[in-house]
Amino acid sequence: MTDRFRAGAGRLCLDFIRTLRYRGTPAETEELPDEPAWGAWIDQFGPFAAPVLPSPSSSRDARGVREAVHELLTGSLRPSSRQRLNRFAALPVPAPSLSASGELRWQAADPASAMLASVARDALELATSPEFARVRRCAGSRCGALFLDTSRPGTRRWCSMEVCGNQAKKSTYRAKVSAS
Ligand SMILES: [Zn+2]
């Protein structure tokens, strides 16, 4: 089974803001339009064993937190968004719990808000850490995703070599062929 949402940006908060896909382009796509979609995101990225069924208000909160995270990471944070991030970062995050059979389980009284707390905390930590200098915008022509460059020389250009990197190589090849 392939995952529904794109992963691999290097941080939870960076994967999360990609759920407004192709942001700022004519192809912009809302991947979290409703509570089933938000639940599916939690199932893919969260630590919980059972599927999560968030409320409609939680789905609205998710989009609000996502836009606040995007403002924070792109240097356009409004005071109301800063307060929103602080509010969600203060909520309980998933807690580890050992089962009788010795398995680690992650629990939260409200899994959806615990997930937003995790995202908000991750974003605040990232934006104020030295790693923030390694956050880059994908060079893919239509992509625009932000990712954390963990390569040693710090010269990674694409959110994913498999998708955006290969597309760039192909179009360079096509340009060479048509020029010759
Ligand atoms: Zn990309």
Short mmCIF file of C-alpha atoms and ligand atoms in Angstrom, two decimals:
data_model
loop_
_atom_site.label_atom_id
_atom_site.label_comp_id
_atom_site.label_asym_id
_atom_site.label_seq_id
_atom_site.Cartn_x
_atom_site.Cartn_y
_atom_site.Cartn_z
CA MET A 1 0.00 0.00 0.00
CA THR A 2 1.38 3.41 -0.88
CA ASP A 3 1.04 6.20 1.61
CA ARG A 4 -1.64 8.74 0.89
CA PHE A 5 0.35 11.82 1.89
CA ARG A 6 3.86 12.80 0.90
CA ALA A 7 6.49 12.28 3.56
CA GLY A 8 10.24 12.69 3.76
CA ALA A 9 10.62 16.45 4.23
CA GLY A 10 12.73 15.66 7.27
CA ARG A 11 10.50 17.06 10.01
CA LEU A 12 6.93 16.41 11.05
CA CYS A 13 5.95 20.08 10.72
CA LEU A 14 7.43 20.24 7.19
CA ASP A 15 5.51 17.17 6.05
CA PHE A 16 2.40 18.67 7.61
CA ILE A 17 2.46 21.97 5.70
CA ARG A 18 2.73 20.01 2.44
CA THR A 19 -0.91 19.04 2.86
CA LEU A 20 -1.67 22.26 1.04
CA ARG A 21 -0.08 20.84 -2.05
CA TYR A 22 1.45 23.08 -4.74
CA ARG A 23 0.86 26.07 -2.46
CA GLY A 24 0.50 29.38 -4.28
CA THR A 25 0.21 27.85 -7.75
CA PRO A 26 -2.87 27.32 -9.95
CA ALA A 27 -2.67 23.62 -9.03
CA GLU A 28 -2.95 24.30 -5.28
CA THR A 29 -4.74 21.35 -3.65
CA GLU A 30 -6.22 21.06 -0.16
CA GLU A 31 -5.39 17.56 1.09
CA LEU A 32 -7.09 18.03 4.46
CA PRO A 33 -10.56 19.20 3.41
CA ASP A 34 -12.49 17.27 6.06
CA GLU A 35 -12.20 15.14 9.18
CA PRO A 36 -11.68 11.77 7.39
CA ALA A 37 -8.69 13.25 5.55
CA TRP A 38 -7.30 14.72 8.77
CA GLY A 39 -7.79 11.33 10.44
CA ALA A 40 -5.91 9.64 7.60
CA TRP A 41 -3.00 12.05 8.05
CA ILE A 42 -2.85 11.22 11.77
CA ASP A 43 -2.95 7.50 10.95
CA GLN A 44 -0.02 7.87 8.54
CA PHE A 45 2.19 10.17 10.62
CA GLY A 46 1.03 9.59 14.18
CA PRO A 47 2.12 6.93 16.69
CA PHE A 48 -1.32 5.55 17.50
CA ALA A 49 -2.21 1.89 16.93
CA ALA A 50 -5.93 2.47 16.29
CA PRO A 51 -7.39 4.71 13.56
CA VAL A 52 -8.22 8.22 14.75
CA LEU A 53 -11.60 9.81 13.98
CA PRO A 54 -11.27 13.55 14.59
CA SER A 55 -14.16 15.98 15.01
CA PRO A 56 -15.03 18.61 12.38
CA SER A 57 -13.69 21.35 14.68
CA SER A 58 -10.39 19.46 14.97
CA SER A 59 -10.17 19.39 11.19
CA ARG A 60 -10.56 23.19 11.14
CA ASP A 61 -7.93 23.47 13.86
CA ALA A 62 -5.57 21.34 11.76
CA ARG A 63 -5.79 23.71 8.79
CA GLY A 64 -5.38 26.71 11.11
CA VAL A 65 -2.27 25.26 12.77
CA ARG A 66 -0.88 24.31 9.38
CA GLU A 67 -1.17 27.86 8.05
CA ALA A 68 0.37 29.24 11.26
CA VAL A 69 3.31 26.82 10.87
CA HIS A 70 3.74 27.92 7.27
CA GLU A 71 3.77 31.60 8.33
CA LEU A 72 6.34 30.82 11.02
CA LEU A 73 8.68 28.98 8.67
CA THR A 74 8.42 31.54 5.87
CA GLY A 75 8.97 34.60 8.05
CA SER A 76 5.43 35.96 7.83
CA LEU A 77 4.11 35.07 11.28
CA ARG A 78 1.17 37.19 12.44
CA PRO A 79 0.59 37.72 16.19
CA SER A 80 -2.65 35.70 16.07
CA SER A 81 -0.81 32.79 14.45
CA ARG A 82 1.95 32.95 17.05
CA GLN A 83 -0.69 32.75 19.78
CA ARG A 84 -2.35 29.83 18.00
CA LEU A 85 0.94 27.91 17.82
CA ASN A 86 1.67 28.59 21.48
CA ARG A 87 -1.84 27.47 22.44
CA PHE A 88 -1.52 24.13 20.63
CA ALA A 89 2.08 23.57 21.71
CA ALA A 90 0.87 23.74 25.32
CA LEU A 91 -1.56 20.82 24.86
CA PRO A 92 -0.54 17.27 25.90
CA VAL A 93 1.41 15.26 23.33
CA PRO A 94 1.06 11.47 22.89
CA ALA A 95 2.41 9.59 25.92
CA PRO A 96 4.23 6.24 25.83
CA SER A 97 2.68 3.36 27.74
CA LEU A 98 3.95 -0.20 28.23
CA SER A 99 1.37 -2.94 27.67
CA ALA A 100 1.19 -6.13 29.80
CA SER A 101 2.85 -8.02 26.93
CA GLY A 102 5.77 -5.60 26.87
CA GLU A 103 4.78 -3.54 23.81
CA LEU A 104 5.11 0.21 23.63
CA ARG A 105 1.79 1.94 22.91
CA TRP A 106 1.19 5.64 22.39
CA GLN A 107 -1.85 7.17 24.00
CA ALA A 108 -3.63 10.49 24.28
CA ALA A 109 -6.99 11.50 25.72
CA ASP A 110 -7.55 13.46 22.50
CA PRO A 111 -5.29 11.96 19.80
CA ALA A 112 -6.10 14.61 17.19
CA SER A 113 -5.19 17.54 19.45
CA ALA A 114 -2.13 15.61 20.69
CA MET A 115 -1.02 15.36 17.08
CA LEU A 116 -1.46 19.11 16.58
CA ALA A 117 0.50 19.67 19.79
CA SER A 118 3.34 17.55 18.36
CA VAL A 119 3.30 19.51 15.09
CA ALA A 120 3.22 22.89 16.86
CA ARG A 121 6.09 21.94 19.21
CA ASP A 122 8.14 20.61 16.30
CA ALA A 123 7.62 23.85 14.37
CA LEU A 124 8.57 26.11 17.30
CA GLU A 125 11.70 24.06 17.98
CA LEU A 126 12.73 23.99 14.33
CA ALA A 127 12.21 27.71 13.75
CA THR A 128 14.43 28.61 16.72
CA SER A 129 17.17 26.01 16.21
CA PRO A 130 20.39 26.14 14.13
CA GLU A 131 18.79 23.53 11.84
CA PHE A 132 16.43 26.20 10.56
CA ALA A 133 19.24 27.48 8.33
CA ARG A 134 19.00 24.12 6.56
CA VAL A 135 15.35 24.45 5.59
CA ARG A 136 15.15 24.82 1.82
CA ARG A 137 12.51 25.25 -0.83
CA CYS A 138 12.40 22.45 -3.39
CA ALA A 139 13.78 23.47 -6.78
CA GLY A 140 11.11 21.40 -8.54
CA SER A 141 9.33 23.72 -10.95
CA ARG A 142 5.82 23.10 -9.59
CA CYS A 143 6.64 21.77 -6.14
CA GLY A 144 7.65 24.54 -3.76
CA ALA A 145 7.76 22.19 -0.75
CA LEU A 146 9.99 23.08 2.18
CA PHE A 147 12.39 20.38 3.35
CA LEU A 148 15.25 19.97 5.81
CA ASP A 149 18.58 19.51 4.03
CA THR A 150 20.48 16.91 6.06
CA SER A 151 23.12 16.27 3.41
CA ARG A 152 26.67 16.85 4.65
CA PRO A 153 27.59 19.56 2.11
CA GLY A 154 24.16 21.19 2.48
CA THR A 155 23.52 21.31 -1.25
CA ARG A 156 20.35 19.24 -1.58
CA ARG A 157 17.98 20.87 -4.09
CA TRP A 158 14.91 18.68 -4.22
CA CYS A 159 12.38 17.53 -1.64
CA SER A 160 12.73 14.06 -3.15
CA MET A 161 15.23 12.78 -5.66
CA GLU A 162 12.71 10.16 -6.83
CA VAL A 163 10.01 12.68 -7.76
CA CYS A 164 11.23 16.25 -8.24
CA GLY A 165 14.91 15.42 -8.85
CA ASN A 166 14.08 12.97 -11.62
CA GLN A 167 11.62 15.36 -13.25
CA ALA A 168 14.31 18.03 -13.34
CA LYS A 169 16.80 15.62 -14.91
CA LYS A 170 14.26 14.57 -17.54
CA SER A 171 13.39 18.12 -18.54
CA THR A 172 17.11 19.00 -18.78
CA TYR A 173 17.48 15.99 -21.07
CA ARG A 174 14.50 17.03 -23.19
CA ALA A 175 15.89 20.57 -23.50
CA LYS A 176 19.24 19.16 -24.69
CA VAL A 177 17.57 16.87 -27.21
CA SER A 178 15.41 19.62 -28.69
CA ALA A 179 18.39 22.00 -28.86
CA SER A 180 20.51 19.58 -30.86
ZN ZN B 1 9.76 18.82 -4.67
#
